[in-house]
Short mmCIF file of N, CA and C in Angstrom, two decimals:
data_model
loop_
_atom_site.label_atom_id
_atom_site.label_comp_id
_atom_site.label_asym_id
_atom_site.label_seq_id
_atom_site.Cartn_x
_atom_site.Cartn_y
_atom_site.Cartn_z
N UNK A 1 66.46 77.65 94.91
CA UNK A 1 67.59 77.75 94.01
C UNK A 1 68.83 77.17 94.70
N UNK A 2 69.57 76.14 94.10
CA UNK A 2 70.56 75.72 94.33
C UNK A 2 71.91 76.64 94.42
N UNK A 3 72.69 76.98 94.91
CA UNK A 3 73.93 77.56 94.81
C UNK A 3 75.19 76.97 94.60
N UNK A 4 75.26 77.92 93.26
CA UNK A 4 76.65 77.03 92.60
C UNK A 4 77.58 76.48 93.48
N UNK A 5 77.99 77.42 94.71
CA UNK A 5 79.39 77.35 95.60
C UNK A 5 78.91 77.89 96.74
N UNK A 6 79.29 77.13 97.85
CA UNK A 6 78.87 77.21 99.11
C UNK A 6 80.23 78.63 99.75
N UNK A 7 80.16 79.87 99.87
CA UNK A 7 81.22 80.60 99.97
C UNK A 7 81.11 80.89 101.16
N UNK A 8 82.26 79.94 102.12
CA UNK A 8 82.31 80.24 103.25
C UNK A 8 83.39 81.68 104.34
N UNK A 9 84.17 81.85 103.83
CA UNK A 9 85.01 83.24 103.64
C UNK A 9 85.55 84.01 102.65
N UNK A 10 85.75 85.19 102.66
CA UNK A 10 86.35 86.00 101.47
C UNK A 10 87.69 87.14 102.34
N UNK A 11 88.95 86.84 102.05
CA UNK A 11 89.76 87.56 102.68
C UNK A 11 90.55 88.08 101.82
N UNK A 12 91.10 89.47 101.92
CA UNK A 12 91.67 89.96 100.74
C UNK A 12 92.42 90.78 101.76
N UNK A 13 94.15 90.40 100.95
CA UNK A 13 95.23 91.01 101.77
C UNK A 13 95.73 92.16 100.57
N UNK A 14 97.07 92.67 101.24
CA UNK A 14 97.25 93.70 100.01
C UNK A 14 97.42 93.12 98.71
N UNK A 15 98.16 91.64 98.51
CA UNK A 15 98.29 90.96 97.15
C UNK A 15 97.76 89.77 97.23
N UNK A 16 96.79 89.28 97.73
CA UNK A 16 95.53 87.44 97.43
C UNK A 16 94.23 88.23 97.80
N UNK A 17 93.60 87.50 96.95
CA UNK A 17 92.45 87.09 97.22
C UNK A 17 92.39 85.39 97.95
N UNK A 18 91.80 85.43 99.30
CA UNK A 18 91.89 84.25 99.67
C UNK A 18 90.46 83.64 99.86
N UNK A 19 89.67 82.31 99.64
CA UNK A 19 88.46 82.22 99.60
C UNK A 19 88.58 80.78 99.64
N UNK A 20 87.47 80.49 100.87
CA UNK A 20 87.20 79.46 101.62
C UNK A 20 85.93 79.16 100.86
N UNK A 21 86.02 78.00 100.04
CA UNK A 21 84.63 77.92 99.32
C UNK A 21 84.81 76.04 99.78
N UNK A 22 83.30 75.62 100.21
CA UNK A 22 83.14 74.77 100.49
C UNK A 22 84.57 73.47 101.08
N UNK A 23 84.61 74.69 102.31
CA UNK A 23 85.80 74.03 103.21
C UNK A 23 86.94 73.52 102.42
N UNK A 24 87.36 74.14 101.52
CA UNK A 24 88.86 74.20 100.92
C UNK A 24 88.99 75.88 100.74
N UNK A 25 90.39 75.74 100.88
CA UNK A 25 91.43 76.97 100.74
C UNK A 25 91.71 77.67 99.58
N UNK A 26 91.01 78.51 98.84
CA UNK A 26 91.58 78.82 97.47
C UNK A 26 92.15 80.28 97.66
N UNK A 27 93.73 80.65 97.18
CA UNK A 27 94.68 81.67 96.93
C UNK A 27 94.72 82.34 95.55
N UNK A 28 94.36 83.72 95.70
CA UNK A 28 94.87 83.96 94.36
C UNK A 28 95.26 85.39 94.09
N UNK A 29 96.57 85.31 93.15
CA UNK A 29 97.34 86.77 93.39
C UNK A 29 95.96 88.13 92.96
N UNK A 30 95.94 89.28 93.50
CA UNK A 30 95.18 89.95 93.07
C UNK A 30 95.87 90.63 91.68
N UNK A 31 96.75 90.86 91.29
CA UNK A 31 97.14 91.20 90.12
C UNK A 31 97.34 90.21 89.03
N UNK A 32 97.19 88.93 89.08
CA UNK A 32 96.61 87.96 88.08
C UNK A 32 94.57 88.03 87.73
N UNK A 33 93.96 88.54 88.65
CA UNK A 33 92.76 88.25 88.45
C UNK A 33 91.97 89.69 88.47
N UNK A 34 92.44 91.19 88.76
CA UNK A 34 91.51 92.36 88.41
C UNK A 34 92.92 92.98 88.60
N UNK A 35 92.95 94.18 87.53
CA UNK A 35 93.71 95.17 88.09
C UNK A 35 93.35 96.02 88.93
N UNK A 36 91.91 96.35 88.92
CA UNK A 36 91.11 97.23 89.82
C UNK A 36 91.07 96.77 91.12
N UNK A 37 91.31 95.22 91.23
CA UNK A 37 91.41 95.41 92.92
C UNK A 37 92.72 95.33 93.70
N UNK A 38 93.96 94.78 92.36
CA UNK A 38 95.21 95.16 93.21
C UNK A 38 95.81 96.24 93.10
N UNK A 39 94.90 97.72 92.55
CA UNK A 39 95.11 98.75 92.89
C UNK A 39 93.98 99.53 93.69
N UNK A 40 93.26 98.60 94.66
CA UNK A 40 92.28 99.50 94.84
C UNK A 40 92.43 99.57 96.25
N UNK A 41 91.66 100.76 97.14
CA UNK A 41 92.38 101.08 98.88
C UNK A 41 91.76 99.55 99.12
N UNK A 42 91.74 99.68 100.93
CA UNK A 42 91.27 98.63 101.53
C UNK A 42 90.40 98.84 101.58
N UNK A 43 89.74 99.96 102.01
CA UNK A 43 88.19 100.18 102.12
C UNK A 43 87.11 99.84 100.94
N UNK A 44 87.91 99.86 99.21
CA UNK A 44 86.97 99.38 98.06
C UNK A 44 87.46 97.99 98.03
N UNK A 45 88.32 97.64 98.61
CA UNK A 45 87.93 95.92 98.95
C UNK A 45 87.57 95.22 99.56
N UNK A 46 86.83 95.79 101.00
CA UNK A 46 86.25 95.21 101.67
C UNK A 46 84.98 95.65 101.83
N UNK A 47 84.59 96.45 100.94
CA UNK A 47 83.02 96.40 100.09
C UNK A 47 82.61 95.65 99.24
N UNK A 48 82.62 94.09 99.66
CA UNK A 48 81.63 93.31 98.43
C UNK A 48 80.50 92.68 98.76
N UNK A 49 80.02 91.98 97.83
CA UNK A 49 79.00 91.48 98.36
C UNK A 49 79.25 90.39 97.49
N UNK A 50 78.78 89.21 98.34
CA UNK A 50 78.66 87.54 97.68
C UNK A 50 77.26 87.28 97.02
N UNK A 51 77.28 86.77 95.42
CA UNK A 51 76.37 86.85 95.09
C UNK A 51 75.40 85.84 95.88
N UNK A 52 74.06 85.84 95.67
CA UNK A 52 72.97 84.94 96.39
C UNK A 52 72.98 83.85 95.97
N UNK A 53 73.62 83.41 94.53
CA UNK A 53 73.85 82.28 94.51
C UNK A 53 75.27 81.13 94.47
N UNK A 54 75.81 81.72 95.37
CA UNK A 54 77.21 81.77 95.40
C UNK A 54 78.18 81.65 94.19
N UNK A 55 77.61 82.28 92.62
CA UNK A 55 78.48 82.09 91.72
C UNK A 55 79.45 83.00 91.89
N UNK A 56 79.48 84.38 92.67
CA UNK A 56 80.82 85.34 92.39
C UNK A 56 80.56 86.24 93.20
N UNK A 57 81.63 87.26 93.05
CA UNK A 57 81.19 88.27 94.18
C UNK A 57 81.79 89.91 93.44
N UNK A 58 80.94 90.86 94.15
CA UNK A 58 81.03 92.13 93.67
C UNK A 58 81.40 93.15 94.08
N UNK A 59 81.98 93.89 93.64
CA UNK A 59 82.61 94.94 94.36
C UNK A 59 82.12 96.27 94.34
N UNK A 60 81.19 97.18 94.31
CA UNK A 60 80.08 97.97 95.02
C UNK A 60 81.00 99.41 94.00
N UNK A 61 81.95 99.65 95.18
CA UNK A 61 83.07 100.92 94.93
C UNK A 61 83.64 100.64 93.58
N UNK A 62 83.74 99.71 93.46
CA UNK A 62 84.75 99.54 92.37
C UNK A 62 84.03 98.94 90.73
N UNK A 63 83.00 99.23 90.73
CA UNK A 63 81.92 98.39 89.91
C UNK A 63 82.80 97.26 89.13
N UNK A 64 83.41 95.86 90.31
CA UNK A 64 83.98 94.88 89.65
C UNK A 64 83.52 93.71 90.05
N UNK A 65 82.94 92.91 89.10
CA UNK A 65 82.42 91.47 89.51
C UNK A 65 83.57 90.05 88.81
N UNK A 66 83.45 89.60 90.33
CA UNK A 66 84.03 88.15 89.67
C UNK A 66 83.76 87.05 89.86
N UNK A 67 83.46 86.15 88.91
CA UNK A 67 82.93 84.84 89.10
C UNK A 67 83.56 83.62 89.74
N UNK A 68 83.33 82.60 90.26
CA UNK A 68 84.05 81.91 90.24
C UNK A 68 84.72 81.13 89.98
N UNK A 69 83.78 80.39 88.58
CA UNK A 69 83.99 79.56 87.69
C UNK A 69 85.50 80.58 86.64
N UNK A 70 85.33 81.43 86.49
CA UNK A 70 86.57 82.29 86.05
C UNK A 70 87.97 82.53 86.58
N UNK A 71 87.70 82.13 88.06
CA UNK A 71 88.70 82.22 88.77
C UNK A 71 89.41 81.19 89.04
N UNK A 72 88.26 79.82 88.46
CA UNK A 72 88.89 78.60 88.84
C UNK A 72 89.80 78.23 87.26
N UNK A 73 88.99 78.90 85.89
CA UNK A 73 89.86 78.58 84.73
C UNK A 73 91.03 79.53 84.65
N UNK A 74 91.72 80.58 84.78
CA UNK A 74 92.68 81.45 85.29
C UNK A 74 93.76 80.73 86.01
N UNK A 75 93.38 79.96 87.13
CA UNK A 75 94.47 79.27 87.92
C UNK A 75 94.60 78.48 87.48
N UNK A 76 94.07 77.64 85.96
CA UNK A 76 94.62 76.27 85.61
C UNK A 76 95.68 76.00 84.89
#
């Protein structure tokens, strides 16, 4: 199986989501893209998991999934 997006980091400060997907830089406010994770502790945000095919990633604690293709129409 091919993978949509090669996801090379996932960093999440108190307000970005920051994500290194196939050696570019992508920023994005966490209160433009879940409310659940720019209100959620640090500890339910640094519980995710990247899906296996690198389309998105999930958040365990927080039962919140996000894609990436969603994240890329949002910032346009």
């Amino acid at each position: 199986m091919e993978k949509a997006y090669n996801i090379d980091s996932v960093l999440i400060t108190d307000e970005h989501l920051i994500l290194v997907i196939d050696n570019q830089e992508y920023k994005f406010l966490l209160s433009d893209i879940s409310e659940k994770l720019s209100r959620a502790s640090d500890m339910e945000r640094n519980d995710f998991r990247i899906s296996p095919s690198g389309y998105g990633i999930h958040w365990r604690l927080l039962d919140e999934d996000i894609s990436l293709n969603g994240l890329f129409s949002k910032s346009r």
